Amino acid sequence: MFKLTLIAGLLLSLQLAYSTKLVCYFSNWSQYRPGSGRFTPENVDPFLCTHVIYALATISPDNQLTTMEWNDQDMYKKLNSLKNVNPYLKTLLSVGGLYNGINPYINMVATPENRSTFIRSALVFLRDHDFDGLDLAWEFPGQNGSSAEDKQRFAALIKELKQAIKQEAIDNRKTQLLLSIKAGALRPTIDAAYEVPEITSEVDFLSIMTYDYHGSWEKVTGHNSPLFKSSLDQGTHTEHNIDATVSYWISKGAPAEKLLLGFPTYGRTFRLTTSSTGLGAPANGPGDGGPYTRDPGFWSFYEICTFAPGAKVEWITEQSVPYATNGVAWVGYDNQESFAAKVQYLTSMNLGGASVWTLDLDDFGGYFCAQGDYPLVNHLRNSLGFPPKPTTTQPPTTTPDPIASFCAGKPDGLYPNPADVNTYFQCFRGNTYLHRCQPGLVYVDACKCCNWP
Ligand SMILES: *[C@@H]1O[C@H](CO)[C@@H](O)[C@H](O)[C@H]1NC(C)=O
Ligand SMILES: *[C@@H]1O[C@H](CO)[C@@H](O)[C@H](O)[C@H]1NC(C)=O
Ligand SMILES: *[C@@H]1O[C@H](CO)[C@@H](O)[C@H](O)[C@H]1NC(C)=O
């Protein structure tokens, strides 16, 4: 299992100065996967992402923010205790899903009173459980049983939430809670659901779901998350790609720096019906569910990387993404190369960063792909230009080494390294973490930070 004592740390100084976000979701249901697929908050690397979002909480019939799983409260505690290890980590709780088969947002946004009940309960709930913010995951206002007026009501909810968040921070002398949205990618959804300038000006960031563009509900193969359109695309399918989504959000008035590109750590599968295996090949229905995720049409990255030695991997040049085939199974997915291409794109568009769906679908423990822990998200982090995670000393061994045993018996906190001014120690529960300042900076104990000499 993943060990807290072996993880490495981010540079304090850079973390403060660096505004690019790497937001990572994980799901409450990943705890039920078998064997090495089981994922709990102990598997979250506290230094990998800038923000970690727990999915999902929901809304009760009387409009209160509430838990979904019997053990959510325990999970919240474990997740939020990671902030003792990395004090710069931010955590958010994502609210969505269905309550007894009904979308609970519809009732909640319907009147100012119902919204206000939710807002009051949400702020107390988040503080009680030590979260740093709220992520609204309504799929989607103005669609699927939600009336056209819900577009305005959703915007009103966001405006009122932001107002309450500001007031709560003043009243309790605390840092403002963060507010984000998990938002749709296709033009009809964006048009029906979002008053773009009104909502984007209030939230801290939006995680755009730039995936699920194609899947086994279609009769020919298509990629889950293509960067650009394919020359085979016709009609509205020419908009089923990341570039079209980002351009549309920006044309509707979204500030680029609030938009985070969605990075899927999964692929979508098809069952081929002829001998053709390319993009646009005839298909009928989903491939079998993976052995761990058990959802037909869907495979995690760790299930794809073990997708039989006979698989043939191809690169779709026009769309900058790979697919693999083996027998009648076809999967369009993402790998390190496509993640790097998408980072290049988000950088060229001056977007605010990346949003990963999800941590639990990457090879988080390094059990499957022989590429170490979190091969996709670590690669994403590096591609975004984050500093390498500093090395960590091993816990004390039988022959005590002066560095490894530095923290033995010391209170948690930061300490100068007498042997090297460019580095410093972080002590946490008696374990020693050695961090390195950015090149040119030295550790200053007075501010517990890295600064110019
Ligand atoms: C996790 O949250 C989802 C929300 O969509 C909910 O439907 C589900 O019951 C929860 N638990 C599991 C095990 O899926
Ligand atoms: C507001 O919430 C209550 C439940 O607390 C519900 O009975 C009522 O129908 C909601 N209002 C509207 C207009 O949906
Ligand atoms: C729309 O509602 C139906 C039935 O309630 C549900 O099965 C489906 O998943 C929903 N679609 C979305 C996009 O939420």
Short mmCIF file of C-alpha atoms in Angstrom, two decimals, residues 44-426:
data_model
loop_
_atom_site.label_atom_id
_atom_site.label_comp_id
_atom_site.label_asym_id
_atom_site.label_seq_id
_atom_site.Cartn_x
_atom_site.Cartn_y
_atom_site.Cartn_z
CA VAL A 44 -4.06 10.11 -2.21
CA ASP A 45 -0.53 11.47 -2.59
CA PRO A 46 -0.76 14.80 -0.69
CA PHE A 47 1.93 16.42 -2.84
CA LEU A 48 0.66 15.40 -6.28
CA CYS A 49 -2.20 17.87 -6.89
CA THR A 50 -2.90 21.42 -5.74
CA HIS A 51 -6.55 20.58 -5.01
CA VAL A 52 -8.24 17.25 -4.27
CA ILE A 53 -12.01 16.94 -4.69
CA TYR A 54 -14.06 14.27 -2.99
CA ALA A 55 -16.97 13.04 -5.14
CA LEU A 56 -19.73 12.95 -4.12
CA ALA A 57 -21.93 14.39 -1.45
CA THR A 58 -25.57 15.12 -2.14
CA ILE A 59 -28.58 17.19 -1.07
CA SER A 60 -31.32 15.83 1.21
CA PRO A 61 -35.06 16.33 0.50
CA ASP A 62 -35.05 19.20 3.00
CA ASN A 63 -32.26 20.91 1.02
CA GLN A 64 -29.31 20.24 3.32
CA LEU A 65 -25.87 19.24 2.11
CA THR A 66 -25.44 15.63 3.22
CA THR A 67 -23.27 12.53 2.94
CA MET A 68 -23.87 9.70 0.52
CA GLU A 69 -22.02 6.71 1.94
CA TRP A 70 -22.19 5.17 5.40
CA ASN A 71 -18.50 5.89 5.93
CA ASP A 72 -18.15 9.28 4.21
CA GLN A 73 -17.42 11.10 7.48
CA ASP A 74 -14.50 8.80 8.17
CA MET A 75 -13.31 9.28 4.58
CA TYR A 76 -13.49 13.08 4.96
CA LYS A 77 -11.37 12.90 8.07
CA LYS A 78 -8.73 10.76 6.37
CA LEU A 79 -8.63 13.00 3.33
CA ASN A 80 -8.40 16.21 5.29
CA SER A 81 -5.68 14.86 7.58
CA LEU A 82 -3.41 14.92 4.52
CA LYS A 83 -3.24 18.68 5.03
CA ASN A 84 -1.10 17.97 8.09
CA VAL A 85 1.44 16.57 5.66
CA ASN A 86 1.07 19.20 2.94
CA PRO A 87 -0.36 22.40 4.45
CA TYR A 88 -0.82 23.88 0.95
CA LEU A 89 -3.16 21.15 -0.24
CA LYS A 90 -6.75 22.35 -0.73
CA THR A 91 -9.69 19.98 -0.49
CA LEU A 92 -13.20 20.45 -1.85
CA LEU A 93 -16.40 18.47 -1.55
CA SER A 94 -18.32 17.85 -4.77
CA VAL A 95 -22.14 17.87 -4.58
CA GLY A 96 -24.20 16.06 -7.17
CA GLY A 97 -25.71 12.74 -8.03
CA LEU A 98 -29.28 11.63 -7.52
CA TYR A 99 -31.33 11.27 -4.32
CA ASN A 100 -33.82 8.41 -4.63
CA GLY A 101 -33.48 8.68 -8.40
CA ILE A 102 -34.26 12.40 -8.51
CA ASN A 103 -31.83 15.23 -9.07
CA PRO A 104 -31.97 17.10 -5.74
CA TYR A 105 -30.72 20.39 -7.20
CA ILE A 106 -34.09 20.97 -8.91
CA ASN A 107 -35.99 21.31 -5.63
CA MET A 108 -33.16 23.17 -3.94
CA VAL A 109 -32.71 25.98 -6.48
CA ALA A 110 -36.48 26.45 -6.91
CA THR A 111 -36.93 29.25 -4.34
CA PRO A 112 -34.67 31.75 -2.56
CA GLU A 113 -35.64 30.09 0.77
CA ASN A 114 -34.61 26.62 -0.41
CA ARG A 115 -31.33 27.95 -1.77
CA SER A 116 -30.65 29.74 1.45
CA THR A 117 -31.27 26.57 3.50
CA PHE A 118 -28.76 24.74 1.35
CA ILE A 119 -26.18 27.50 1.49
CA ARG A 120 -26.35 27.78 5.27
CA SER A 121 -26.07 24.03 5.74
CA ALA A 122 -23.25 23.73 3.21
CA LEU A 123 -20.97 26.31 4.81
CA VAL A 124 -21.37 24.77 8.27
CA PHE A 125 -20.88 21.26 6.89
CA LEU A 126 -17.68 22.21 5.04
CA ARG A 127 -16.16 23.91 8.10
CA ASP A 128 -17.20 21.06 10.40
CA HIS A 129 -15.36 18.58 8.21
CA ASP A 130 -12.37 20.82 7.48
CA PHE A 131 -12.91 21.20 3.71
CA ASP A 132 -11.61 24.28 1.87
CA GLY A 133 -14.42 24.56 -0.63
CA LEU A 134 -17.48 23.36 -2.48
CA ASP A 135 -17.70 21.95 -6.01
CA LEU A 136 -21.12 22.03 -7.70
CA ALA A 137 -21.58 18.97 -9.94
CA TRP A 138 -25.09 19.37 -11.35
CA GLU A 139 -25.46 17.48 -14.62
CA PHE A 140 -27.15 19.69 -15.85
CA PRO A 141 -29.34 22.72 -15.18
CA GLY A 142 -31.99 23.11 -17.88
CA GLN A 143 -31.71 19.50 -19.03
CA ASN A 144 -33.03 16.08 -18.18
CA GLY A 145 -36.02 16.96 -16.01
CA SER A 146 -34.77 20.37 -15.03
CA SER A 147 -36.77 23.28 -16.47
CA ALA A 148 -35.42 26.11 -18.64
CA GLU A 149 -35.65 28.55 -15.68
CA ASP A 150 -33.09 26.48 -13.80
CA LYS A 151 -30.37 28.16 -15.83
CA GLN A 152 -31.15 31.47 -14.08
CA ARG A 153 -31.73 29.74 -10.75
CA PHE A 154 -28.33 28.06 -10.95
CA ALA A 155 -26.73 31.43 -11.61
CA ALA A 156 -28.66 32.86 -8.63
CA LEU A 157 -27.47 29.99 -6.44
CA ILE A 158 -23.88 30.71 -7.37
CA LYS A 159 -24.19 34.43 -6.77
CA GLU A 160 -25.83 33.88 -3.36
CA LEU A 161 -23.30 31.20 -2.42
CA LYS A 162 -20.41 33.50 -3.21
CA GLN A 163 -21.98 36.28 -1.17
CA ALA A 164 -22.47 33.94 1.78
CA ILE A 165 -18.92 32.62 1.45
CA LYS A 166 -17.53 36.15 1.67
CA GLN A 167 -19.66 36.98 4.69
CA GLU A 168 -18.81 33.72 6.46
CA ALA A 169 -15.09 34.38 6.06
CA ILE A 170 -15.49 37.83 7.63
CA ASP A 171 -17.71 36.59 10.46
CA ASN A 172 -15.43 33.69 11.38
CA ARG A 173 -12.14 35.41 10.49
CA LYS A 174 -11.21 32.57 8.19
CA THR A 175 -9.91 32.23 4.65
CA GLN A 176 -12.79 32.28 2.15
CA LEU A 177 -14.07 28.88 1.11
CA LEU A 178 -13.45 28.05 -2.55
CA LEU A 179 -16.29 27.62 -5.02
CA SER A 180 -16.00 25.60 -8.23
CA ILE A 181 -18.21 23.93 -10.84
CA LYS A 182 -17.89 20.66 -12.71
CA ALA A 183 -19.26 21.84 -16.04
CA GLY A 184 -20.42 20.38 -19.35
CA ALA A 185 -18.54 20.36 -22.63
CA LEU A 186 -21.09 20.28 -25.46
CA ARG A 187 -22.74 23.35 -26.95
CA PRO A 188 -26.40 22.30 -26.30
CA THR A 189 -25.54 21.68 -22.63
CA ILE A 190 -23.64 24.94 -22.23
CA ASP A 191 -26.48 26.88 -23.87
CA ALA A 192 -29.16 25.28 -21.70
CA ALA A 193 -27.28 25.27 -18.39
CA TYR A 194 -25.00 28.27 -17.91
CA GLU A 195 -25.19 32.04 -17.83
CA VAL A 196 -21.53 32.03 -18.64
CA PRO A 197 -20.31 35.54 -17.68
CA GLU A 198 -22.45 35.62 -14.51
CA ILE A 199 -21.27 32.30 -13.13
CA THR A 200 -17.65 32.35 -14.28
CA SER A 201 -17.08 35.70 -12.58
CA GLU A 202 -18.17 34.28 -9.22
CA VAL A 203 -16.42 30.89 -9.08
CA ASP A 204 -12.75 30.22 -8.44
CA PHE A 205 -12.50 27.70 -11.27
CA LEU A 206 -14.52 25.42 -13.55
CA SER A 207 -13.56 21.82 -14.26
CA ILE A 208 -14.78 21.29 -17.81
CA MET A 209 -15.72 17.67 -18.52
CA THR A 210 -13.72 17.44 -21.74
CA TYR A 211 -14.33 13.72 -22.10
CA ASP A 212 -17.20 11.31 -22.88
CA TYR A 213 -17.34 12.87 -26.38
CA HIS A 214 -17.77 9.41 -27.89
CA GLY A 215 -18.69 6.02 -26.48
CA SER A 216 -20.47 2.74 -27.09
CA TRP A 217 -23.85 4.49 -27.43
CA GLU A 218 -22.65 5.30 -30.98
CA LYS A 219 -22.51 2.90 -33.94
CA VAL A 220 -18.92 3.60 -34.99
CA THR A 221 -15.73 3.94 -32.97
CA GLY A 222 -14.82 7.41 -31.75
CA HIS A 223 -12.41 8.76 -29.14
CA ASN A 224 -13.41 9.53 -25.54
CA SER A 225 -11.43 12.76 -25.33
CA PRO A 226 -9.95 13.99 -28.62
CA LEU A 227 -8.02 17.26 -28.60
CA PHE A 228 -9.11 18.28 -32.12
CA LYS A 229 -11.75 17.26 -34.61
CA SER A 230 -11.25 14.40 -37.02
CA SER A 231 -11.69 14.70 -40.78
CA LEU A 232 -14.26 11.91 -40.41
CA ASP A 233 -16.50 14.06 -38.17
CA GLN A 234 -19.77 15.28 -39.65
CA GLY A 235 -22.58 17.54 -38.42
CA THR A 236 -22.51 18.31 -34.71
CA HIS A 237 -19.75 15.73 -34.22
CA THR A 238 -17.30 18.35 -35.47
CA GLU A 239 -17.83 19.92 -32.01
CA HIS A 240 -17.10 16.75 -30.05
CA ASN A 241 -13.54 17.67 -29.14
CA ILE A 242 -11.63 19.72 -26.58
CA ASP A 243 -10.69 22.56 -28.91
CA ALA A 244 -14.34 23.16 -29.87
CA THR A 245 -15.42 23.09 -26.21
CA VAL A 246 -12.77 25.53 -25.00
CA SER A 247 -13.37 27.91 -27.90
CA TYR A 248 -17.09 27.87 -27.19
CA TRP A 249 -16.74 28.59 -23.46
CA ILE A 250 -14.41 31.49 -24.25
CA SER A 251 -16.70 32.86 -26.99
CA LYS A 252 -19.56 32.90 -24.45
CA GLY A 253 -17.49 35.09 -22.12
CA ALA A 254 -15.60 32.73 -19.80
CA PRO A 255 -12.22 34.07 -18.64
CA ALA A 256 -9.61 31.56 -19.88
CA GLU A 257 -7.79 31.52 -16.55
CA LYS A 258 -10.86 30.15 -14.75
CA LEU A 259 -11.19 27.19 -17.12
CA LEU A 260 -9.52 23.91 -16.26
CA LEU A 261 -9.20 21.27 -18.94
CA GLY A 262 -10.58 17.86 -17.91
CA PHE A 263 -8.01 15.02 -18.12
CA PRO A 264 -9.60 11.53 -18.09
CA THR A 265 -7.58 8.68 -16.63
CA TYR A 266 -9.93 6.23 -18.33
CA GLY A 267 -10.96 5.18 -21.80
CA ARG A 268 -14.23 4.23 -23.51
CA THR A 269 -14.59 0.91 -25.31
CA PHE A 270 -16.51 -0.49 -28.26
CA ARG A 271 -17.17 -3.96 -29.64
CA LEU A 272 -16.08 -4.09 -33.30
CA THR A 273 -18.40 -5.81 -35.76
CA THR A 274 -16.20 -6.07 -38.86
CA SER A 275 -12.52 -6.54 -39.58
CA SER A 276 -11.94 -2.78 -39.67
CA THR A 277 -10.29 -1.50 -36.52
CA GLY A 278 -9.65 2.19 -37.20
CA LEU A 279 -11.42 5.36 -36.10
CA GLY A 280 -14.98 5.28 -37.44
CA ALA A 281 -15.03 1.47 -37.69
CA PRO A 282 -18.48 -0.17 -37.31
CA ALA A 283 -19.24 -1.16 -33.74
CA ASN A 284 -22.15 -2.45 -31.76
CA GLY A 285 -22.26 -1.86 -28.02
CA PRO A 286 -19.63 -1.68 -25.30
CA GLY A 287 -16.62 -3.85 -24.70
CA ASP A 288 -16.77 -6.03 -21.57
CA GLY A 289 -16.38 -4.27 -18.22
CA GLY A 290 -12.87 -4.22 -16.75
CA PRO A 291 -12.01 -6.69 -13.96
CA TYR A 292 -11.81 -3.89 -11.37
CA THR A 293 -14.16 -1.13 -12.55
CA ARG A 294 -16.79 -3.61 -13.84
CA ASP A 295 -18.65 -1.10 -15.99
CA PRO A 296 -19.23 -2.14 -19.65
CA GLY A 297 -17.84 0.38 -22.13
CA PHE A 298 -15.41 1.88 -19.63
CA TRP A 299 -11.84 0.96 -18.62
CA SER A 300 -9.50 2.60 -16.14
CA PHE A 301 -5.97 3.43 -17.30
CA TYR A 302 -4.61 0.60 -15.15
CA GLU A 303 -6.97 -1.84 -16.87
CA ILE A 304 -5.95 -0.53 -20.29
CA CYS A 305 -2.21 -0.79 -19.66
CA THR A 306 -2.63 -4.48 -18.89
CA PHE A 307 -4.94 -4.93 -21.91
CA ALA A 308 -3.33 -8.18 -23.09
CA PRO A 309 0.06 -8.33 -24.75
CA GLY A 310 -1.65 -8.78 -28.14
CA ALA A 311 -3.12 -5.25 -28.19
CA LYS A 312 -2.21 -2.95 -31.08
CA VAL A 313 -1.77 0.70 -30.15
CA GLU A 314 -2.32 3.43 -32.75
CA TRP A 315 -1.98 7.20 -32.56
CA ILE A 316 -4.70 9.42 -34.09
CA THR A 317 -2.51 12.19 -35.44
CA GLU A 318 -5.32 14.66 -36.20
CA GLN A 319 -6.69 14.34 -32.67
CA SER A 320 -3.46 13.81 -30.68
CA VAL A 321 -4.78 10.77 -28.78
CA PRO A 322 -4.19 6.99 -28.88
CA TYR A 323 -6.47 3.99 -29.23
CA ALA A 324 -5.80 0.28 -28.84
CA THR A 325 -7.45 -2.79 -30.33
CA ASN A 326 -7.36 -6.44 -29.48
CA GLY A 327 -9.71 -8.84 -31.21
CA VAL A 328 -13.15 -7.24 -31.19
CA ALA A 329 -12.30 -4.78 -28.39
CA TRP A 330 -11.49 -1.14 -29.23
CA VAL A 331 -10.56 1.50 -26.63
CA GLY A 332 -9.94 5.23 -27.09
CA TYR A 333 -7.94 6.44 -24.09
CA ASP A 334 -5.23 8.84 -22.90
CA ASN A 335 -1.57 8.16 -22.24
CA GLN A 336 1.43 10.31 -21.26
CA GLU A 337 1.86 11.57 -24.85
CA SER A 338 -1.74 12.75 -25.20
CA PHE A 339 -1.62 14.35 -21.73
CA ALA A 340 1.50 16.26 -22.81
CA ALA A 341 -0.21 17.42 -26.02
CA LYS A 342 -3.20 18.64 -24.02
CA VAL A 343 -0.92 20.53 -21.62
CA GLN A 344 0.69 22.25 -24.59
CA TYR A 345 -2.79 23.21 -25.77
CA LEU A 346 -4.00 24.52 -22.39
CA THR A 347 -0.82 26.54 -22.01
CA SER A 348 -1.21 28.08 -25.46
CA MET A 349 -4.81 29.02 -24.55
CA ASN A 350 -3.74 30.47 -21.16
CA LEU A 351 -6.16 28.22 -19.30
CA GLY A 352 -6.02 27.96 -15.51
CA GLY A 353 -4.78 24.39 -15.39
CA ALA A 354 -5.91 20.79 -15.38
CA SER A 355 -8.67 18.82 -13.69
CA VAL A 356 -8.23 15.06 -13.44
CA TRP A 357 -11.15 12.63 -13.47
CA THR A 358 -10.02 10.64 -11.41
CA LEU A 359 -7.07 9.73 -9.19
CA ASP A 360 -8.48 6.25 -8.56
CA LEU A 361 -8.50 5.34 -12.28
CA ASP A 362 -4.79 6.09 -12.78
CA ASP A 363 -2.34 3.32 -11.76
CA PHE A 364 -2.24 5.03 -8.36
CA GLY A 365 -0.24 2.34 -6.57
CA GLY A 366 1.99 1.44 -9.50
CA TYR A 367 0.69 -2.13 -9.33
CA PHE A 368 -0.24 -2.60 -12.99
CA CYS A 369 1.68 -0.56 -15.54
CA ALA A 370 5.28 -0.81 -14.28
CA GLN A 371 5.62 2.97 -14.55
CA GLY A 372 5.59 3.82 -10.85
CA ASP A 373 2.81 5.46 -8.82
CA TYR A 374 0.32 7.63 -10.69
CA PRO A 375 2.05 7.43 -14.09
CA LEU A 376 -0.50 9.69 -15.79
CA VAL A 377 -0.99 12.31 -13.10
CA ASN A 378 2.71 12.52 -12.28
CA HIS A 379 3.42 13.04 -15.97
CA LEU A 380 0.70 15.69 -16.11
CA ARG A 381 2.23 17.45 -13.11
CA ASN A 382 5.65 17.48 -14.73
CA SER A 383 4.25 18.62 -18.08
CA LEU A 384 2.53 21.54 -16.35
CA GLY A 385 5.96 22.64 -15.14
CA PHE A 386 5.52 21.96 -11.44
CA PRO A 387 8.82 21.40 -9.65
CA PRO A 388 9.80 17.80 -9.03
CA LYS A 389 8.57 16.39 -5.76
CA PRO A 390 11.54 16.55 -3.36
CA THR A 391 13.16 13.39 -2.15
CA THR A 392 12.23 12.05 1.22
CA THR A 393 14.49 10.29 3.62
CA GLN A 394 13.57 6.82 4.78
CA PRO A 395 12.25 6.41 8.30
CA PRO A 396 14.98 5.67 10.86
CA THR A 397 16.66 2.31 10.40
CA THR A 398 18.59 0.29 12.94
CA THR A 399 21.80 2.21 12.22
CA PRO A 400 20.52 5.73 12.85
CA ASP A 401 21.48 8.11 10.11
CA PRO A 402 21.60 11.75 11.27
CA ILE A 403 19.28 12.96 8.52
CA ALA A 404 16.67 10.21 8.67
CA SER A 405 16.46 10.53 12.44
CA PHE A 406 16.39 14.36 12.42
CA CYS A 407 12.71 14.52 13.36
CA ALA A 408 12.78 11.81 16.00
CA GLY A 409 11.11 13.30 19.07
CA LYS A 410 10.60 16.76 17.45
CA PRO A 411 7.20 18.46 17.21
CA ASP A 412 5.62 18.63 13.73
CA GLY A 413 6.83 21.63 11.73
CA LEU A 414 9.59 23.02 9.51
CA TYR A 415 13.27 23.16 10.53
CA PRO A 416 16.43 24.49 8.89
CA ASN A 417 18.97 21.94 7.67
CA PRO A 418 22.26 22.91 9.33
CA ALA A 419 24.19 21.10 6.60
CA ASP A 420 22.60 22.86 3.61
CA VAL A 421 20.83 26.27 3.54
CA ASN A 422 19.08 25.40 0.24
CA THR A 423 17.10 22.65 1.91
CA TYR A 424 14.94 22.29 5.01
CA PHE A 425 13.26 19.56 6.98
CA GLN A 426 9.57 18.97 7.50
#
